[in-house]
Short mmCIF file of C-alpha atoms in Angstrom, two decimals:
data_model
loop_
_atom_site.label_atom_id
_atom_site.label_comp_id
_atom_site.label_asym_id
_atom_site.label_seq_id
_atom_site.Cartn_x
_atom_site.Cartn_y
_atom_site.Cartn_z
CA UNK F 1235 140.64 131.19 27.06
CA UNK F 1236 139.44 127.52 27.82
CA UNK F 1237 141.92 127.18 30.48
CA UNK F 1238 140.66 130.51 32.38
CA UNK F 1239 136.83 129.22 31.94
CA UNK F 1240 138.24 125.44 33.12
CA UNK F 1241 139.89 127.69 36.28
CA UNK F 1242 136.83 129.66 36.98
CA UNK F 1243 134.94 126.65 36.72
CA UNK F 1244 136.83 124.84 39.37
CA UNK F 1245 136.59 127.60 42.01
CA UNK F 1246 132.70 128.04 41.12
CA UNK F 1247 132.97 124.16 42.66
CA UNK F 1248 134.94 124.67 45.59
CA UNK F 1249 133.35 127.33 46.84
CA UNK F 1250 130.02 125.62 46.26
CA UNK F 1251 131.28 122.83 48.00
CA UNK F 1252 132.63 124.97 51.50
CA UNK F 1253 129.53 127.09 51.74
CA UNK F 1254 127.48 123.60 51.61
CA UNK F 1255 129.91 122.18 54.27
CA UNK F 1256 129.77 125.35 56.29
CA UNK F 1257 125.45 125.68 56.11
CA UNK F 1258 125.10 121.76 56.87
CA UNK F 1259 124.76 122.62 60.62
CA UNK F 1260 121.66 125.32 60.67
CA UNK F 1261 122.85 126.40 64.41
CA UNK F 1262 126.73 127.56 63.20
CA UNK F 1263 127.12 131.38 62.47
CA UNK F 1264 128.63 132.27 59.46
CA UNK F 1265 131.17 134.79 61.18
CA UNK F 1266 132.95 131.09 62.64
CA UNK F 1267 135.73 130.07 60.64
CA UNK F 1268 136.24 126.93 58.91
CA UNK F 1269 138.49 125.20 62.02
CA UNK F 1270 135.45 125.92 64.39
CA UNK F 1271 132.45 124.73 61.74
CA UNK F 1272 134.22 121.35 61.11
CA UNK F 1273 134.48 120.88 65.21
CA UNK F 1274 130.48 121.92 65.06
CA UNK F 1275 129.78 119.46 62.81
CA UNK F 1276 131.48 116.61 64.45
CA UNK F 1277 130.15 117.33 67.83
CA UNK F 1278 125.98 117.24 67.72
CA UNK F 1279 123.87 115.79 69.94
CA UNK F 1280 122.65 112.02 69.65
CA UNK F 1281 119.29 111.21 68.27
CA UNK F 1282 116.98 110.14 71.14
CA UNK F 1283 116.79 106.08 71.61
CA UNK F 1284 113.52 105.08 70.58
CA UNK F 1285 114.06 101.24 71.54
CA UNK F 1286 115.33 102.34 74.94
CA UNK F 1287 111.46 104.45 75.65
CA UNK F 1288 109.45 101.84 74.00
CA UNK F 1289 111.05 99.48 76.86
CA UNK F 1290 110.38 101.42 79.56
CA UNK F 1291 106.80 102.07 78.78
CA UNK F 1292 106.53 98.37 78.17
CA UNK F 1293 107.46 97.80 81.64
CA UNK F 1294 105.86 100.59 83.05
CA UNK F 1295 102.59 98.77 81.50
CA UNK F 1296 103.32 95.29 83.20
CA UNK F 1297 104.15 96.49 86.67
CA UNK F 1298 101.64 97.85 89.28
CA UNK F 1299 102.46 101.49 91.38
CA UNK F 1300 101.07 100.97 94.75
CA UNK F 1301 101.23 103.23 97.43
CA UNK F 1302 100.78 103.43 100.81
CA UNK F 1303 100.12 106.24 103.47
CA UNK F 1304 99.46 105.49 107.15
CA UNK F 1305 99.16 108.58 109.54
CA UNK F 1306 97.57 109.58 112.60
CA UNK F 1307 94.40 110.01 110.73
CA UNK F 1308 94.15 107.42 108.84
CA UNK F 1309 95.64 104.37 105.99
CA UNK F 1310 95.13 104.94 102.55
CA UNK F 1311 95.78 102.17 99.87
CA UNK F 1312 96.24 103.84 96.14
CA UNK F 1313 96.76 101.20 93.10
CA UNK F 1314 97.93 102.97 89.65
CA UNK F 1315 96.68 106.27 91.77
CA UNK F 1316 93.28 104.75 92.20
CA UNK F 1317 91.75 104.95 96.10
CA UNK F 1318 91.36 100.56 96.43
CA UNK F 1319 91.00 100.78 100.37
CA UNK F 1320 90.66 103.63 103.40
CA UNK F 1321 89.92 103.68 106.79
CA UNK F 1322 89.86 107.33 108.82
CA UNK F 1323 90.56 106.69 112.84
CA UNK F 1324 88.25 109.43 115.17
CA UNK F 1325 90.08 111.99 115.81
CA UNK F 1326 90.06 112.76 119.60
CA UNK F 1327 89.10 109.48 121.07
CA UNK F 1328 91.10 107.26 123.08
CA UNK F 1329 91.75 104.64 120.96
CA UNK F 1330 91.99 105.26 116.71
CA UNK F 1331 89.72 103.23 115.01
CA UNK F 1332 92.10 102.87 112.48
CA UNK F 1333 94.35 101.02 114.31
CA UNK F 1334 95.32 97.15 114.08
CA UNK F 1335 96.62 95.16 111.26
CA UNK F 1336 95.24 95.80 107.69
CA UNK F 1337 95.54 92.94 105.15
CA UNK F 1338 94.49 93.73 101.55
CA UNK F 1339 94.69 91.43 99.13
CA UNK F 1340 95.05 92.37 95.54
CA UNK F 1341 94.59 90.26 92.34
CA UNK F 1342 97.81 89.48 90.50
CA UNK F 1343 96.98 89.95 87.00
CA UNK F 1344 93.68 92.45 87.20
CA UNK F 1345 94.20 94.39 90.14
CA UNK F 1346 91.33 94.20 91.91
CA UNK F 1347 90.68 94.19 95.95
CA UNK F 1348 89.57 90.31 96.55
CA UNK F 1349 90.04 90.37 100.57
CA UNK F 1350 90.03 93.81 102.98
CA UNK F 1351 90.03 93.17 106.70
CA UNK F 1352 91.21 95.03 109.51
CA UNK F 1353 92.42 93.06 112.77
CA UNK F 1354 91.71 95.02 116.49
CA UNK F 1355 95.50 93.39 117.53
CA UNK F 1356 95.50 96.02 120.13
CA UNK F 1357 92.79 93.75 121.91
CA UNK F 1358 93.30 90.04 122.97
CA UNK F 1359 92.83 87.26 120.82
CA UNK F 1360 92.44 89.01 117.61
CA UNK F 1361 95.94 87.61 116.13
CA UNK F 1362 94.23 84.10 116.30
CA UNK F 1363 92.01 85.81 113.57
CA UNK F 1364 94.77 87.18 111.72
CA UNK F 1365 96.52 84.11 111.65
CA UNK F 1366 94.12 82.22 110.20
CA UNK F 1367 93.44 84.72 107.75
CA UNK F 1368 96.89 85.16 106.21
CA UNK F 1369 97.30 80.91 106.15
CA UNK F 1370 94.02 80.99 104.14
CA UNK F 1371 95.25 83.17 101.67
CA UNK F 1372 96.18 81.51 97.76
CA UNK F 1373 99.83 81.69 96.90
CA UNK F 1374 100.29 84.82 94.09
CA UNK F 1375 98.02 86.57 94.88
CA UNK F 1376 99.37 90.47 95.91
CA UNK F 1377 99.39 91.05 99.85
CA UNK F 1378 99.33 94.19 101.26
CA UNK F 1379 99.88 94.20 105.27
CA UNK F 1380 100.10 97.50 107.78
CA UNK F 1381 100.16 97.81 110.95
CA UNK F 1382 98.94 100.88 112.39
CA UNK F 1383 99.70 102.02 116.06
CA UNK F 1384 98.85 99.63 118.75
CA UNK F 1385 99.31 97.40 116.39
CA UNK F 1386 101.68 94.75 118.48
CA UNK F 1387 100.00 95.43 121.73
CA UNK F 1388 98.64 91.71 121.59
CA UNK F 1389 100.33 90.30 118.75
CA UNK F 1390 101.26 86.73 119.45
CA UNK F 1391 103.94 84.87 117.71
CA UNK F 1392 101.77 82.67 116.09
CA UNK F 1393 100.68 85.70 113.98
CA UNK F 1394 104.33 87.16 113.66
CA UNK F 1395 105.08 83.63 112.08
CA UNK F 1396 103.03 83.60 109.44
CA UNK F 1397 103.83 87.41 108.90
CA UNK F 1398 107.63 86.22 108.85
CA UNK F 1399 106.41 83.60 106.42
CA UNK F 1400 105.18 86.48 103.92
CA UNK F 1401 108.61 87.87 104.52
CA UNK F 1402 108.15 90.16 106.95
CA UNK F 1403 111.26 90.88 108.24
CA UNK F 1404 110.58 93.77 110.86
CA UNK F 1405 107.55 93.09 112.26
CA UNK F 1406 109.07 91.05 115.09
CA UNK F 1407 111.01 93.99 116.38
CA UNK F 1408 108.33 96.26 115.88
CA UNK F 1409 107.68 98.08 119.24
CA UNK F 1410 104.52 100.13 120.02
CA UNK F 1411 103.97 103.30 118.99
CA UNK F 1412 105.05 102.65 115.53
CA UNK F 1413 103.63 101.76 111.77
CA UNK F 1414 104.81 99.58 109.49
CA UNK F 1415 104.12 98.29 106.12
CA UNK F 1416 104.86 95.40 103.52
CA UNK F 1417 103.58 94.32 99.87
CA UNK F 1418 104.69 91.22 99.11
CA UNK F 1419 102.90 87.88 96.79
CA UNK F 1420 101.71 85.33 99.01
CA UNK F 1421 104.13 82.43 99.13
CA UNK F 1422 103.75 78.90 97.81
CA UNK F 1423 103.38 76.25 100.73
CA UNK F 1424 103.80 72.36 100.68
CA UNK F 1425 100.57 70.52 100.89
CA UNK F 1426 100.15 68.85 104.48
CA UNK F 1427 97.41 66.92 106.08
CA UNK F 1428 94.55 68.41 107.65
CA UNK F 1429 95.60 69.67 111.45
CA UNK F 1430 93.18 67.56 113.03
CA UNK F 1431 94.94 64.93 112.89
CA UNK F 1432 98.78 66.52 114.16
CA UNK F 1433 98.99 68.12 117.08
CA UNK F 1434 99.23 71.83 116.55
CA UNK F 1435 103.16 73.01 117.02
CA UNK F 1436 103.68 76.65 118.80
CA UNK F 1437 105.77 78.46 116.91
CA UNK F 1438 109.47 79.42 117.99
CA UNK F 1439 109.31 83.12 119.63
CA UNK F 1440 112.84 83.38 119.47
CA UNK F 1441 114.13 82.23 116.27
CA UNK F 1442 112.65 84.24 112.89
CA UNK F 1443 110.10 81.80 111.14
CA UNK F 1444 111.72 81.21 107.27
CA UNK F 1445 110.61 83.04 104.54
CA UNK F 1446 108.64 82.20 101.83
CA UNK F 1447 106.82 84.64 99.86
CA UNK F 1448 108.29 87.61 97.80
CA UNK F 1449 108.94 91.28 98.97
CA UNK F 1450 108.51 94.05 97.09
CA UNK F 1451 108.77 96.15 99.73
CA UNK F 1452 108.97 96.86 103.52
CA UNK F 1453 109.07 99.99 105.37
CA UNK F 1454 108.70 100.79 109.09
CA UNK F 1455 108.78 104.79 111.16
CA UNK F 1456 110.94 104.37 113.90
CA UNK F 1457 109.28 106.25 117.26
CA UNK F 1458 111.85 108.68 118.92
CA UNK F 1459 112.46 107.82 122.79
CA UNK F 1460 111.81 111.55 123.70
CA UNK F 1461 108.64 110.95 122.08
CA UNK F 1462 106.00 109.57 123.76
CA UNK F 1463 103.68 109.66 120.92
CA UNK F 1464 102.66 107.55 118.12
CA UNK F 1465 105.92 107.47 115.15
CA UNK F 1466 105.32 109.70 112.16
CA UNK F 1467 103.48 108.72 109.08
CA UNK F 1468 104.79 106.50 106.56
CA UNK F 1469 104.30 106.64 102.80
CA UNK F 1470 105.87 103.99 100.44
CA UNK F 1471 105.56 103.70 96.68
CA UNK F 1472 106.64 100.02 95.29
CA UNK F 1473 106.10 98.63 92.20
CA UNK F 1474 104.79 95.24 91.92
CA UNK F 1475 104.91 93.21 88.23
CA UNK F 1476 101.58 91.77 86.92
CA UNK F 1477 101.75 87.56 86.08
CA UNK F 1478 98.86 85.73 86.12
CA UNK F 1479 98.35 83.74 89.69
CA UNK F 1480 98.34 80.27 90.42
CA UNK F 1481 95.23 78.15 89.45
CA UNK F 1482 93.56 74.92 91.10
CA UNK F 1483 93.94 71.71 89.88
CA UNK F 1484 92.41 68.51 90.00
CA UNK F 1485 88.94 67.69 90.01
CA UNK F 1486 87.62 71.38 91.37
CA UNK F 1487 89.27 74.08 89.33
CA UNK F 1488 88.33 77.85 90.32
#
């Protein structure tokens, strides 16, 4: 009589045992057999990587979205989906007002707009001006140059220089009739004397100038030869990382 209860017993366990097994996966039917609930149970999806999200926000957080939208209409600057800078051409007139060169320069670490200028460089000696704007400019600091149709019309090679100095890498063969755009941190130069005192070297219009600053990104719309109009829009998102920009020093720190 022990023996039958110590039987009993035993089978009380196993089956205890199989139906715990067999409920251990809440999505598995009962009606499976066992061959097909141990396969369930072995193959379940992976829990979701935690580390892997927390990383991607992270850099998500330390990088800036900027995008940028040049039509026949008009140029549209959006940091982290914020409107930063706009300009709307007349529609209808001979000439857009929109057009030229745009330079916007953002701040490195804060975001905010600390130069805007637009250069006529479909009229004589504007380039001069944009020139000497873009070899003013602080090294890492975020630069934000488009050029909207007739944009080369009188754009010298001193100008395409220090645009090739950014790290512009298109705008020399940039015909008219077509936009292009760059974001890129302003470049670190070697101090030199004052000019005054050198004669003032014309830059090679053959031979690309080198290099220096850092591209996030560059985009240009082709014109079709059928086409005699002005190339179709462009729109560019890039994503730029936040560091803090250089400081001053010596006696006059900003």
């Amino acid at each position: 009589m022990a023996v039958e209860k110590w039987a009993f017993g035993i089978q009380i366990v196993f089956f205890l045992l199989t139906h715990a097994r067999a409920n251990r996966n809440v999505y598995l039917r009962r009606n499976f057999t066992m061959e097909w609930r141990k396969i369930s149970e072995i193959r379940t999806l992976h829990p979701v990587n935690e580390t892997a999200l927390e990383i991607l926000e992270a850099m998500q957080e330390e990088t800036y979205k900027i995008q940028m939208i040049v039509n026949k209409r008009r140029i549209g600057i959006y940091l982290d989906d914020q409107l930063v800078y706009e300009k709307v051409g007349i529609v209808g007139s001979a000439v857009r007002t929109h057009s030229g060169m745009h330079v916007v320069v953002l701040h490195p670490s804060r975001g905010h707009v600390m130069l805007a200028r637009q250069f006529l460089t479909h009229q004589p000696a504007e380039d001069r001006n944009l020139a000497a704007c873009l070899e003013s400019l602080m090294p890492g600091n975020i630069l934000i140059v488009a050029a909207v149709p007739d944009a080369v019309m009188f754009l010298g090679p001193d100008a395409v220089a220090r645009l090739e100095e950014m790290g512009a890498s298109r705008i020399r063969y940039l015909a008219r009739h077509e936009a292009w755009v760059m974001v890129a941190h302003t470049p670190v130069r070697a101090q030199t004397p004052p000019r005054y005192h050198y004669p003032v070297l014309k830059p090679n219009v053959t031979v690309p100038a080198k290099p220096l600053g850092r591209v996030w990104g560059e985009s240009v719309s082709i014109r079709l030869l059928e086409k005699m109009d002005a190339s179709a829009f462009v729109d560019v998102d890039v994503f730029v990382p936040k560091f803090s920009g250089m400081r001053w020093t010596g006696p006059y720190e900003w």
